[in-house]
mmCIF file with all atom_site columns, C-alpha atoms in Angstrom:
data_model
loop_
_atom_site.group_PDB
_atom_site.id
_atom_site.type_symbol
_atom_site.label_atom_id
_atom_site.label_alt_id
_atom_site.label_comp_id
_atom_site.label_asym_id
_atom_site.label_entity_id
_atom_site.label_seq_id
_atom_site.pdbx_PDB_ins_code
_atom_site.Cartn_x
_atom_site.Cartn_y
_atom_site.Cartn_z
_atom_site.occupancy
_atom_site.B_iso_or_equiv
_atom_site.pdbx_formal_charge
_atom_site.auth_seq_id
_atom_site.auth_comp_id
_atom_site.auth_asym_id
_atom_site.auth_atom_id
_atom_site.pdbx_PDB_model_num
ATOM 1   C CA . UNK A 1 1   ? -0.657  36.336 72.314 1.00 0.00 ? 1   UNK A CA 1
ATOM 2   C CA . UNK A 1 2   ? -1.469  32.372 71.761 1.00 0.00 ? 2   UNK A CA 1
ATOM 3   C CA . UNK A 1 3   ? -4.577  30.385 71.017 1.00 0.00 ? 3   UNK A CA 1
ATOM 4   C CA . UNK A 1 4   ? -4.580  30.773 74.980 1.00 0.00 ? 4   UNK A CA 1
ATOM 5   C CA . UNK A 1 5   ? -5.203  34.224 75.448 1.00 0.00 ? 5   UNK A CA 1
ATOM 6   C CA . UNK A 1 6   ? -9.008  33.282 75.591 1.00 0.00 ? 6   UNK A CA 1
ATOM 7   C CA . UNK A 1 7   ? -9.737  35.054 79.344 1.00 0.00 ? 7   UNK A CA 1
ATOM 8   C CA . UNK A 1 8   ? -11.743 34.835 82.641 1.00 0.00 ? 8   UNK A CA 1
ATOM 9   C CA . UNK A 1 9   ? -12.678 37.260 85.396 1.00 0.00 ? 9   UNK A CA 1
ATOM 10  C CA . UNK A 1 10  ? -10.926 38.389 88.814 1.00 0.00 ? 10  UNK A CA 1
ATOM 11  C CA . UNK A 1 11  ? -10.384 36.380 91.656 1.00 0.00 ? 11  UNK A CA 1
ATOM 12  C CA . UNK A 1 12  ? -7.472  36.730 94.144 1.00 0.00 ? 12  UNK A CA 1
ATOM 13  C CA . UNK A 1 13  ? -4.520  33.890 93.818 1.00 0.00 ? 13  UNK A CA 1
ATOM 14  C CA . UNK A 1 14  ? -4.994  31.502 96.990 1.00 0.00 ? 14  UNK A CA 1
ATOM 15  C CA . UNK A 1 15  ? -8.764  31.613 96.793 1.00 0.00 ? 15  UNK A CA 1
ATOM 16  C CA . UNK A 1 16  ? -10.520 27.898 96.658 1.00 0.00 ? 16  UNK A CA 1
ATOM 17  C CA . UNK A 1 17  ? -12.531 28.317 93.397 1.00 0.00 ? 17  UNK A CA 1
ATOM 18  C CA . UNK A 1 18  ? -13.041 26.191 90.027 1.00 0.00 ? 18  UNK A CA 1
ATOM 19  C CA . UNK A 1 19  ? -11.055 27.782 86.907 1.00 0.00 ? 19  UNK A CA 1
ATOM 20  C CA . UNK A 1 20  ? -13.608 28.971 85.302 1.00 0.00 ? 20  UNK A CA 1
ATOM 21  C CA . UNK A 1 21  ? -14.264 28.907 81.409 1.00 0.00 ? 21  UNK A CA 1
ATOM 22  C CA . UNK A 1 22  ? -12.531 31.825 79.399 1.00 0.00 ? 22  UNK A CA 1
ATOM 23  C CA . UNK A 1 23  ? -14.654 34.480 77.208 1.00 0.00 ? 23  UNK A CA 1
ATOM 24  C CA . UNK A 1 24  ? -14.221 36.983 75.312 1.00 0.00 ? 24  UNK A CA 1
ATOM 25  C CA . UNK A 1 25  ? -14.358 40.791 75.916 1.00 0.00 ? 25  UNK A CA 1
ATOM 26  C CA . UNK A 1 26  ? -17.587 41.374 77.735 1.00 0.00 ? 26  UNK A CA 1
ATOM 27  C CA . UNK A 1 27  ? -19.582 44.373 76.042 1.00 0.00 ? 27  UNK A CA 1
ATOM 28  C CA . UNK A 1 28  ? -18.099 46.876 79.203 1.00 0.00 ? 28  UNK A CA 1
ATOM 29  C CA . UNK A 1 29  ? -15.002 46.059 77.669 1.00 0.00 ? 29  UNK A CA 1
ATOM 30  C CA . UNK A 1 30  ? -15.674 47.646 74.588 1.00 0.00 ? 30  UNK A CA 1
ATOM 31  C CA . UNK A 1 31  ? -16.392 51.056 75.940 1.00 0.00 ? 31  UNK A CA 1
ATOM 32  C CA . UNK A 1 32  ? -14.338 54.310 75.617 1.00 0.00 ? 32  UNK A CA 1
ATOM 33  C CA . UNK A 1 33  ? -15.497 54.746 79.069 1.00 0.00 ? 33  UNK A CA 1
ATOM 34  C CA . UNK A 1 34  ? -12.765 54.023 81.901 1.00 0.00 ? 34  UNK A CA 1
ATOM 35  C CA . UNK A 1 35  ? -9.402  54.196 81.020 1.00 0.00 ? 35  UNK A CA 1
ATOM 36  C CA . UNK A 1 36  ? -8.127  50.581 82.404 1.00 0.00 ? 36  UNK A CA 1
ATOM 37  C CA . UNK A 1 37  ? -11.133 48.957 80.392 1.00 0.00 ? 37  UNK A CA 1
ATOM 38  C CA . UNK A 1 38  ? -10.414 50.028 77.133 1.00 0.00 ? 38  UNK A CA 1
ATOM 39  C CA . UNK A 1 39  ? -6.903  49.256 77.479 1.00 0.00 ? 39  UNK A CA 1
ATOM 40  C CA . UNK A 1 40  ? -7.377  46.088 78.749 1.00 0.00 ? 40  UNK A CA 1
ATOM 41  C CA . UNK A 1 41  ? -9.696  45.540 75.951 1.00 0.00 ? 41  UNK A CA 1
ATOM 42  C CA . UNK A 1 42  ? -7.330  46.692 73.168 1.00 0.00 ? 42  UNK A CA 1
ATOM 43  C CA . UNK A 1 43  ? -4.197  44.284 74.608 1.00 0.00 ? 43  UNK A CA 1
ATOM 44  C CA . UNK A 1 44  ? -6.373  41.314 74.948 1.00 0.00 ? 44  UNK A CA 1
ATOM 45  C CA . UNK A 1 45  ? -7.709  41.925 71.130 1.00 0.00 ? 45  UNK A CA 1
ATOM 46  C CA . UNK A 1 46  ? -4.130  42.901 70.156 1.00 0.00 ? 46  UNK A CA 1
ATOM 47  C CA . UNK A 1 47  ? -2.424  39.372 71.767 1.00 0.00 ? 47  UNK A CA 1
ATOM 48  C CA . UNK A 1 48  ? -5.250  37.699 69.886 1.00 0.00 ? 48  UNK A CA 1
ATOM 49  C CA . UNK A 1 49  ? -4.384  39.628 66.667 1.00 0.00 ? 49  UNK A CA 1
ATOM 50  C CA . UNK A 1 50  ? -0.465  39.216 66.866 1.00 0.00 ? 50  UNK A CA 1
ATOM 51  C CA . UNK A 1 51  ? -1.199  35.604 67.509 1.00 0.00 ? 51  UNK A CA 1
ATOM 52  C CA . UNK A 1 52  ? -3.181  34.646 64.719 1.00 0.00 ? 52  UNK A CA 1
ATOM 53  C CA . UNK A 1 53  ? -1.556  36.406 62.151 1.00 0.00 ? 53  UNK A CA 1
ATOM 54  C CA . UNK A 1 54  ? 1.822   37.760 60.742 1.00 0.00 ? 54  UNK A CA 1
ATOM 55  C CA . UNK A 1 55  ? 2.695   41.331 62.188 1.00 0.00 ? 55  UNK A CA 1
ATOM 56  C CA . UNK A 1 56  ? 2.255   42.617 58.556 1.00 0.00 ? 56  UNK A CA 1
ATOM 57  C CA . UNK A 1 57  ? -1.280  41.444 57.920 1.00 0.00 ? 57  UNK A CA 1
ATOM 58  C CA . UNK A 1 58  ? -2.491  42.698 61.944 1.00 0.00 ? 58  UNK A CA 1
ATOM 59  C CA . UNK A 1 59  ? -4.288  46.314 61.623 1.00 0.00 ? 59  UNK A CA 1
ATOM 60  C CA . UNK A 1 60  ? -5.207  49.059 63.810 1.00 0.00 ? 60  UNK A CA 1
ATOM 61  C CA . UNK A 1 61  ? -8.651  48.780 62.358 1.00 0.00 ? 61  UNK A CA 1
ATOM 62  C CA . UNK A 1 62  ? -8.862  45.462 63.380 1.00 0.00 ? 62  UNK A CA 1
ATOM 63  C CA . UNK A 1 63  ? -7.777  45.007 66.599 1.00 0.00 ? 63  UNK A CA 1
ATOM 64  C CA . UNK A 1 64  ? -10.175 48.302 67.222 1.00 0.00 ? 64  UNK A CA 1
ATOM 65  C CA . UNK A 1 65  ? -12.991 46.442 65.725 1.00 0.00 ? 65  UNK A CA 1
ATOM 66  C CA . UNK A 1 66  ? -12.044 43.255 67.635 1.00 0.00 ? 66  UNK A CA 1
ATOM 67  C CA . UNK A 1 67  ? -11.907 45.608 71.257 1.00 0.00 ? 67  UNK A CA 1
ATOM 68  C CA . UNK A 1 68  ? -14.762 47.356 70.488 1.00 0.00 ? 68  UNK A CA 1
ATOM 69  C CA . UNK A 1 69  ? -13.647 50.768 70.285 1.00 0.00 ? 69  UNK A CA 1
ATOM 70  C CA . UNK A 1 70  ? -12.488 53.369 67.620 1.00 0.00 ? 70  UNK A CA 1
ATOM 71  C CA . UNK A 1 71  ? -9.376  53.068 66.137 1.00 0.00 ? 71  UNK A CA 1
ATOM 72  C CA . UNK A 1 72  ? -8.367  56.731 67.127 1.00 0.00 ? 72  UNK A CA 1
ATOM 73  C CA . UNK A 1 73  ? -8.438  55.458 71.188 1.00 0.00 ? 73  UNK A CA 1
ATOM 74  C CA . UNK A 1 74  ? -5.697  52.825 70.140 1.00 0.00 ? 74  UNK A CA 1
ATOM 75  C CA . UNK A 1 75  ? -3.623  55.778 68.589 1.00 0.00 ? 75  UNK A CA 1
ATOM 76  C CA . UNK A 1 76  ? -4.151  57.971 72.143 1.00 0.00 ? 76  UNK A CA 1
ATOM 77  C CA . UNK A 1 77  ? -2.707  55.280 73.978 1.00 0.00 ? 77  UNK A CA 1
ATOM 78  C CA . UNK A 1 78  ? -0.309  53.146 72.201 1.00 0.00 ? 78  UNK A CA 1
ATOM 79  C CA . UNK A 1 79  ? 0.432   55.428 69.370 1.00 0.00 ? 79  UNK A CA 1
ATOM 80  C CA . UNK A 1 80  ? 1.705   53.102 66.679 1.00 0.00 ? 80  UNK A CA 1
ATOM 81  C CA . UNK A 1 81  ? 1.221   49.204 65.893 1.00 0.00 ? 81  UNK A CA 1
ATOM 82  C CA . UNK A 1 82  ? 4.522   48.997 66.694 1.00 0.00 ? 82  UNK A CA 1
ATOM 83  C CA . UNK A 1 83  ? 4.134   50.220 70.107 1.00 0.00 ? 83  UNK A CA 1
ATOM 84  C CA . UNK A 1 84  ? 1.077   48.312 70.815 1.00 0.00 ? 84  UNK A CA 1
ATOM 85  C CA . UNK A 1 85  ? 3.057   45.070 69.321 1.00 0.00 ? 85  UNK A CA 1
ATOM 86  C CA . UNK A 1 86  ? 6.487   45.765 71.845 1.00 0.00 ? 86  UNK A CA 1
ATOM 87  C CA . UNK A 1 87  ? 3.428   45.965 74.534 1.00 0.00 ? 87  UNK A CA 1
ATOM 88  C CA . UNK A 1 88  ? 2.018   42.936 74.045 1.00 0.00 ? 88  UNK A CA 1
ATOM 89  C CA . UNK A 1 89  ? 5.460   41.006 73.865 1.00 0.00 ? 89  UNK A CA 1
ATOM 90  C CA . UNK A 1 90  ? 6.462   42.055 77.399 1.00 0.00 ? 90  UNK A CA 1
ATOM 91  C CA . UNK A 1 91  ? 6.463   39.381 80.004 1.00 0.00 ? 91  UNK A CA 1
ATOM 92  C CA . UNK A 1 92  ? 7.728   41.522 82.777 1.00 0.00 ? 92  UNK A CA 1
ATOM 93  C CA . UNK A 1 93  ? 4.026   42.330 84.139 1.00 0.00 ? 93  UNK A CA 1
ATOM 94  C CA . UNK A 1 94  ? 3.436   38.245 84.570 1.00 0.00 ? 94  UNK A CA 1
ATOM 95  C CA . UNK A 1 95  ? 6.687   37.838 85.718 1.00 0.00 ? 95  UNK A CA 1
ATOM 96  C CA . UNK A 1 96  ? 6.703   40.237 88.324 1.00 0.00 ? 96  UNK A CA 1
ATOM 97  C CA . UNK A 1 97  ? 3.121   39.140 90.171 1.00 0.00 ? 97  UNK A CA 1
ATOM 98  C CA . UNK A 1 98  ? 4.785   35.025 89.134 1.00 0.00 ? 98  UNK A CA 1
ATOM 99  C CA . UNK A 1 99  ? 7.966   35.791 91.688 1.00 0.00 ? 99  UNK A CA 1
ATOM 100 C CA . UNK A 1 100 ? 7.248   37.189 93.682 1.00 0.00 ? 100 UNK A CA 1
ATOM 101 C CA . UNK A 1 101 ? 6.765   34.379 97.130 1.00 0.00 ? 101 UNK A CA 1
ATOM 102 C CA . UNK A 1 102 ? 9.559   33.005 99.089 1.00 0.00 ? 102 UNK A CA 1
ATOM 103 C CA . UNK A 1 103 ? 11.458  29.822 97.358 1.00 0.00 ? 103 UNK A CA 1
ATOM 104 C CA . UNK A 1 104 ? 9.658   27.690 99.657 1.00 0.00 ? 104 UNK A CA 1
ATOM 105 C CA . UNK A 1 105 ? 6.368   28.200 98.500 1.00 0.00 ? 105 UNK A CA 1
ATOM 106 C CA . UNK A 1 106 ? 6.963   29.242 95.112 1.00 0.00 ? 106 UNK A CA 1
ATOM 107 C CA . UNK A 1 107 ? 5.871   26.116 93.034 1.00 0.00 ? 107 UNK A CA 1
ATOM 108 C CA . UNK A 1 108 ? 2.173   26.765 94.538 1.00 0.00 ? 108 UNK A CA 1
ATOM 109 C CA . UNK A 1 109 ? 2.511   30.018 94.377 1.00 0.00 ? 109 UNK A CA 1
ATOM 110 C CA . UNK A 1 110 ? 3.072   29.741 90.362 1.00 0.00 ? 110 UNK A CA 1
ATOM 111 C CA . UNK A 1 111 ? 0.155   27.450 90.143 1.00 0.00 ? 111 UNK A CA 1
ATOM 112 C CA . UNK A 1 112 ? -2.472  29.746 92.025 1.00 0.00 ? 112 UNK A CA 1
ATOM 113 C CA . UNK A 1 113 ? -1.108  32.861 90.331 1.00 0.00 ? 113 UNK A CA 1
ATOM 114 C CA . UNK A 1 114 ? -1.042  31.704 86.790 1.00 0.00 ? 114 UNK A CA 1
ATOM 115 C CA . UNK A 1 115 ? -4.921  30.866 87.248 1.00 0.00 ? 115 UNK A CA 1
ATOM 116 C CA . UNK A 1 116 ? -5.325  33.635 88.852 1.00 0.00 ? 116 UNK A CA 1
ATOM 117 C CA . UNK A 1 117 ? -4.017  35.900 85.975 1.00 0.00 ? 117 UNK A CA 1
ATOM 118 C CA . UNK A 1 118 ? -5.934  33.712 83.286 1.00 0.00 ? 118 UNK A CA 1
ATOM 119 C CA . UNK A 1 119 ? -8.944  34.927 84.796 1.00 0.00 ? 119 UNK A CA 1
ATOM 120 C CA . UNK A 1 120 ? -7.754  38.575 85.472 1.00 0.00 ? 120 UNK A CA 1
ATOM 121 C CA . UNK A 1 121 ? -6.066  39.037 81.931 1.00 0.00 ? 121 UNK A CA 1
ATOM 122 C CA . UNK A 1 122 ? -9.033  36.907 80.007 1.00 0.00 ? 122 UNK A CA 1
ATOM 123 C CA . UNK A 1 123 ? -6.024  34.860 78.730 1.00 0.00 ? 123 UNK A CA 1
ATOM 124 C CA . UNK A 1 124 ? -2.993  32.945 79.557 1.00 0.00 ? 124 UNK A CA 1
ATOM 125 C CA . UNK A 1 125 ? -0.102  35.309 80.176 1.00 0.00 ? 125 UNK A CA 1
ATOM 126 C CA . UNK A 1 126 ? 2.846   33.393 78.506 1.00 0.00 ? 126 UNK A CA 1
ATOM 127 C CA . UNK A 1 127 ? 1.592   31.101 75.938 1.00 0.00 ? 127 UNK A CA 1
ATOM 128 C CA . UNK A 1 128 ? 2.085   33.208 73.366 1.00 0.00 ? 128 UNK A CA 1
ATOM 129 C CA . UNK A 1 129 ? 5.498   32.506 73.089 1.00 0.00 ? 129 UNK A CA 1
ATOM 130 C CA . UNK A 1 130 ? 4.964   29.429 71.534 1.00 0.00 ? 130 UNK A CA 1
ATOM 131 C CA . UNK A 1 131 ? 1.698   30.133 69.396 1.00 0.00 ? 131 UNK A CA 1
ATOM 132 C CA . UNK A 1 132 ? 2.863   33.442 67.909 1.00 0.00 ? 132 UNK A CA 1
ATOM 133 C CA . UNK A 1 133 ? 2.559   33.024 63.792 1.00 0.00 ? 133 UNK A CA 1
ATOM 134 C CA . UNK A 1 134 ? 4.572   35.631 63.092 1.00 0.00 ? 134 UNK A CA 1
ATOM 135 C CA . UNK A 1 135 ? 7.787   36.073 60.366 1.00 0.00 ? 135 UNK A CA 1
ATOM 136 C CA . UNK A 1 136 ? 10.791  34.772 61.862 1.00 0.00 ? 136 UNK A CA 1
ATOM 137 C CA . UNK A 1 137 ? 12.284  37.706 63.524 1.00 0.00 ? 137 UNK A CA 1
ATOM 138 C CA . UNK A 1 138 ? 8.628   38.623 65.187 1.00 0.00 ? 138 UNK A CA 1
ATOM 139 C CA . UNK A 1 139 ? 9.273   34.899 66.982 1.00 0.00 ? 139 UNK A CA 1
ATOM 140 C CA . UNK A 1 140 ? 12.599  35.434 67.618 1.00 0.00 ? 140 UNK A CA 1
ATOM 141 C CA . UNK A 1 141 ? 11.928  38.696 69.577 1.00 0.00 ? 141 UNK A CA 1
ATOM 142 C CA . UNK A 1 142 ? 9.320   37.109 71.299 1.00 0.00 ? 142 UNK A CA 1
ATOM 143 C CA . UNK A 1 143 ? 11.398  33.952 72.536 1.00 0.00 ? 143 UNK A CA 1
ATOM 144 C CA . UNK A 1 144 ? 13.920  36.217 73.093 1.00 0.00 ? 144 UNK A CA 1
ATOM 145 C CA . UNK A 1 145 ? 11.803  38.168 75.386 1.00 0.00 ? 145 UNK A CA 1
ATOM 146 C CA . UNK A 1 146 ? 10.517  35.630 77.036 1.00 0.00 ? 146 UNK A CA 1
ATOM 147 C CA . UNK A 1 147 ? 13.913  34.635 77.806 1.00 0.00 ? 147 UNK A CA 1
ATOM 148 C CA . UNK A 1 148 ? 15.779  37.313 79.523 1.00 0.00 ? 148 UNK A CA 1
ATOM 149 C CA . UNK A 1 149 ? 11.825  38.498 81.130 1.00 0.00 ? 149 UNK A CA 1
ATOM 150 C CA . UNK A 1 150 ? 10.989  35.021 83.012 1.00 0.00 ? 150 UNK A CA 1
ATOM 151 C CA . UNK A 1 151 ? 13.281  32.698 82.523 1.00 0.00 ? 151 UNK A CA 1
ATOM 152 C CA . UNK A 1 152 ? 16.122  34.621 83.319 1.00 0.00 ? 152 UNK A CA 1
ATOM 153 C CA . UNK A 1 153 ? 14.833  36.147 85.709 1.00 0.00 ? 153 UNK A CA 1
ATOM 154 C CA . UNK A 1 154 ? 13.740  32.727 87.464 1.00 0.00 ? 154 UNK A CA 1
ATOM 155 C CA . UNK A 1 155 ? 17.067  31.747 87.281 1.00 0.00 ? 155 UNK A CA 1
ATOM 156 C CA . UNK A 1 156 ? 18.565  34.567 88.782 1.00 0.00 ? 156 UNK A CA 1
ATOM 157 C CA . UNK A 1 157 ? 16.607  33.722 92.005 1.00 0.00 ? 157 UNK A CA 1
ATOM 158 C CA . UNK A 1 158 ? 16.983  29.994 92.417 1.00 0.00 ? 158 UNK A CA 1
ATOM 159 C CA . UNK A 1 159 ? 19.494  28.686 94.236 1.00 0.00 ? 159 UNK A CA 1
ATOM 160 C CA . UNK A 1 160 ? 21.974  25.220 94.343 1.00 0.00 ? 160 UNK A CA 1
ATOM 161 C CA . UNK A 1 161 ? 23.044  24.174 91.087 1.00 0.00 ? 161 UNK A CA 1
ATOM 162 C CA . UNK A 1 162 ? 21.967  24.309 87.409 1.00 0.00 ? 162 UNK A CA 1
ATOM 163 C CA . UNK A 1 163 ? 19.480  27.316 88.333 1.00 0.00 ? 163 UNK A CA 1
ATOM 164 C CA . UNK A 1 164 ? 18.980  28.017 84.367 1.00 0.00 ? 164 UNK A CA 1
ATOM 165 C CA . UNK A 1 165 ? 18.513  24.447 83.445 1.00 0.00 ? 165 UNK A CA 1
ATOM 166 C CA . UNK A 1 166 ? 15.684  24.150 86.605 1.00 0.00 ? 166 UNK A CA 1
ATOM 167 C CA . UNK A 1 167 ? 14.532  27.504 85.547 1.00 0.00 ? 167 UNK A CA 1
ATOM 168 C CA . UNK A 1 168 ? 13.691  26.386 82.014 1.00 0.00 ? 168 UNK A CA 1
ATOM 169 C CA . UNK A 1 169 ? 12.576  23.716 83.039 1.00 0.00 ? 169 UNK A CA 1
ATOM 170 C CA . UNK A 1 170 ? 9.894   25.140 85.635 1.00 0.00 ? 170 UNK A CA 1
ATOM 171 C CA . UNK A 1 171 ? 9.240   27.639 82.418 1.00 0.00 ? 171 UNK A CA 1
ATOM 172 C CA . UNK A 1 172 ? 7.942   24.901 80.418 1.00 0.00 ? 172 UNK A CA 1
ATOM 173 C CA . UNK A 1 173 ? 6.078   23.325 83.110 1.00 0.00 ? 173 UNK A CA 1
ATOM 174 C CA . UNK A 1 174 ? 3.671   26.587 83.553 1.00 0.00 ? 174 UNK A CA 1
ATOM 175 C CA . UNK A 1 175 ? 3.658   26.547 79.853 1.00 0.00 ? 175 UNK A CA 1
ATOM 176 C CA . UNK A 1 176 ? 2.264   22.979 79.864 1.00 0.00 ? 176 UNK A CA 1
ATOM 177 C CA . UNK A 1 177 ? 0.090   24.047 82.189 1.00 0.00 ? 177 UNK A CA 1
ATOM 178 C CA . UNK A 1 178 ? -1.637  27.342 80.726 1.00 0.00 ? 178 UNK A CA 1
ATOM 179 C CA . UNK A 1 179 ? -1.499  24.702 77.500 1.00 0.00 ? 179 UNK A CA 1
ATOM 180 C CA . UNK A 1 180 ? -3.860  22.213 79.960 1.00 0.00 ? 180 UNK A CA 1
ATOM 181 C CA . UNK A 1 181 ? -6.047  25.238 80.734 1.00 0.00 ? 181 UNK A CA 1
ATOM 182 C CA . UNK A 1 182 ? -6.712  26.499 77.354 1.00 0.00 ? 182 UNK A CA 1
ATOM 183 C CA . UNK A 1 183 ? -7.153  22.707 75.544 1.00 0.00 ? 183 UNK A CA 1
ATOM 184 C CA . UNK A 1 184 ? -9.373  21.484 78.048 1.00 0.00 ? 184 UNK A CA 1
ATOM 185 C CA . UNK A 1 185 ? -11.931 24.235 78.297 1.00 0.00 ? 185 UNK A CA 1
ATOM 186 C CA . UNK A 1 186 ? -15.005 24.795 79.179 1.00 0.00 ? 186 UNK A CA 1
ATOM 187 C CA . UNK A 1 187 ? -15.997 21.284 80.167 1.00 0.00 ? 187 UNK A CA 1
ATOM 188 C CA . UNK A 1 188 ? -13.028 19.331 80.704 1.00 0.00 ? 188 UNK A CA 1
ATOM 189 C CA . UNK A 1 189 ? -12.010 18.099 84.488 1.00 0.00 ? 189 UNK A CA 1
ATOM 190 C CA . UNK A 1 190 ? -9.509  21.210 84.506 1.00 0.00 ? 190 UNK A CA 1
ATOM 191 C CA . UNK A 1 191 ? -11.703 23.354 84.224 1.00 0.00 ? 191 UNK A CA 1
ATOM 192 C CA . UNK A 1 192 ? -14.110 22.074 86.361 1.00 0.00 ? 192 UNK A CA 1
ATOM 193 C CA . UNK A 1 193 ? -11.523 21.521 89.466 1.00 0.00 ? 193 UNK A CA 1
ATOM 194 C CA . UNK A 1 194 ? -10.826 24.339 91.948 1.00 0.00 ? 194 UNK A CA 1
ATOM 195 C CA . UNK A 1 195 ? -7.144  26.471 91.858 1.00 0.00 ? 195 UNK A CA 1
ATOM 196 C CA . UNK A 1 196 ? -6.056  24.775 95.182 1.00 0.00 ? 196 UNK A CA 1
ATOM 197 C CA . UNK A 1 197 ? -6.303  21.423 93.978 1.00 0.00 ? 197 UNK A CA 1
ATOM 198 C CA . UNK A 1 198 ? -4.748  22.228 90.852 1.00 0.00 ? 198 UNK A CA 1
ATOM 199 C CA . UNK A 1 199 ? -1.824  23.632 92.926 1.00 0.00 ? 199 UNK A CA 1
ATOM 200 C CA . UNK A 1 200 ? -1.945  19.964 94.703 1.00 0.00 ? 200 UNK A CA 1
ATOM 201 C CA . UNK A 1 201 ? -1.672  17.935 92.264 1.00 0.00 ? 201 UNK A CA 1
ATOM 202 C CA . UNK A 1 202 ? 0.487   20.083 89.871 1.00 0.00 ? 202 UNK A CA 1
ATOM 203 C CA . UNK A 1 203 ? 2.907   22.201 92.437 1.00 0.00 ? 203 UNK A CA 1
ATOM 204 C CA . UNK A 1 204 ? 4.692   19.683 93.998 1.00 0.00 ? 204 UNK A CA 1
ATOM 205 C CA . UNK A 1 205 ? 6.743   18.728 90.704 1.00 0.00 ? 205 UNK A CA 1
ATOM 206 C CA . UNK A 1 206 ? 7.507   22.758 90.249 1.00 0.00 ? 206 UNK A CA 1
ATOM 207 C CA . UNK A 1 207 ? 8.557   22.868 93.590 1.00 0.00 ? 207 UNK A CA 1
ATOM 208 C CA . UNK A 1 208 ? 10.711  19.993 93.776 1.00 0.00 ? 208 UNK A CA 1
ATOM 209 C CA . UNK A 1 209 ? 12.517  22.049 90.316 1.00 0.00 ? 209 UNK A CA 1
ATOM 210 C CA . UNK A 1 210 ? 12.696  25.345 92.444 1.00 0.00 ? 210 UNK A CA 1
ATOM 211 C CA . UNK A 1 211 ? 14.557  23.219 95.647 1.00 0.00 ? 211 UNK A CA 1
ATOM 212 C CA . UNK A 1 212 ? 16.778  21.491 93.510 1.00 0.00 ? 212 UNK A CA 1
ATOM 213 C CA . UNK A 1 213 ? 16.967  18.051 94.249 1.00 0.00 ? 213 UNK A CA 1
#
């Protein structure tokens, strides 16, 4: 959910290519057609919802409308608002493909794979922790998520010492960096510059937080 979840399309993590500018739903992602499609559709249109406004004020109807399909699909596959909201608030997805490479590597691995997933997911997968507009306790279950699904969980695989201090740390650094992404688009010098020499030029600081000294 965040001003950030503005999209692009696939391309494997590693691959030497410029980030490319973020859309919206293309019309195939309207359809009813293809399960993985109209799912995809309805989360992307859901972040955007839950982002812009309060829980309260986000509708079934709208996010449909917004996805480009009926309102009754939504229902089939999330079943409530509230189950579509606790879907779009899990990190664990990002987290899990984030990770996932040795501690040696992983500061370029987190560069390639966040760009990576910005393209895949048509948005940034963790800004929406800090653009959410929700009430109070829709922001604290967020943060709170965000947390105990990627920060904690970074921490719990560094090594040496302070390992939650580097891990927040590290946290807010891919934050900043989806935050780069989505400000400078379509035709800033981000956007124009390939994933591999993001990962040079912005890596080596994560990396020196994941080793610790």
């Amino acid at each position: 959910m965040s001003t950030a979840d503005e999209p692009t399309s696939p391309a494997p993590a590693g691959t030497d290519r410029t980030v490319r500018r973020e859309a919206g739903p293309s019309p195939a992602d309207g359809t009813e057609e293809g399960p993985e499609n109209g799912r995809e559709a309805i989360i992307r249109a859901a972040r955007r919802a839950f982002t812009l406004k309060p829980y309260a004020e986000v509708t079934m109807r709208g996010i449909a409308a917004a996805a480009g399909v009926s309102p009754s699909l939504i229902v089939k596959r999330f079943g409530t608002k509230e189950a579509l909201f606790n879907t779009v608030v899990d990190f664990r997805p990002a987290a899990a493909e984030l990770f996932t490479a040795p501690l040696p590597g992983l500061g370029r691995h987190l560069v390639l794979t966040m760009v990576d997933l910005r393209d895949r997911l048509r948005g940034d997968p963790l800004l929406r922790v800090v653009f959410s507009l929700g009430i109070e306790d829709e922001r604290t279950l967020l943060r709170a998520r965000f947390r105990e699904q990627v920060t904690d969980r970074l921490a719990d695989l560094l090594t040496g010492p302070e390992a939650r201090l580097r891990a927040e740390l590290i946290a807010g650094q891919l934050l900043g960096l989806g935050a780069t992404l989505s400000l400078h688009r379509p035709d800033g010098a981000t956007a124009r510059t390939t994933a591999e020499r993001l990962a040079d030029l912005y890596a080596p600081g994560i990396q020196h937080l994941v080793d610790g000294r």
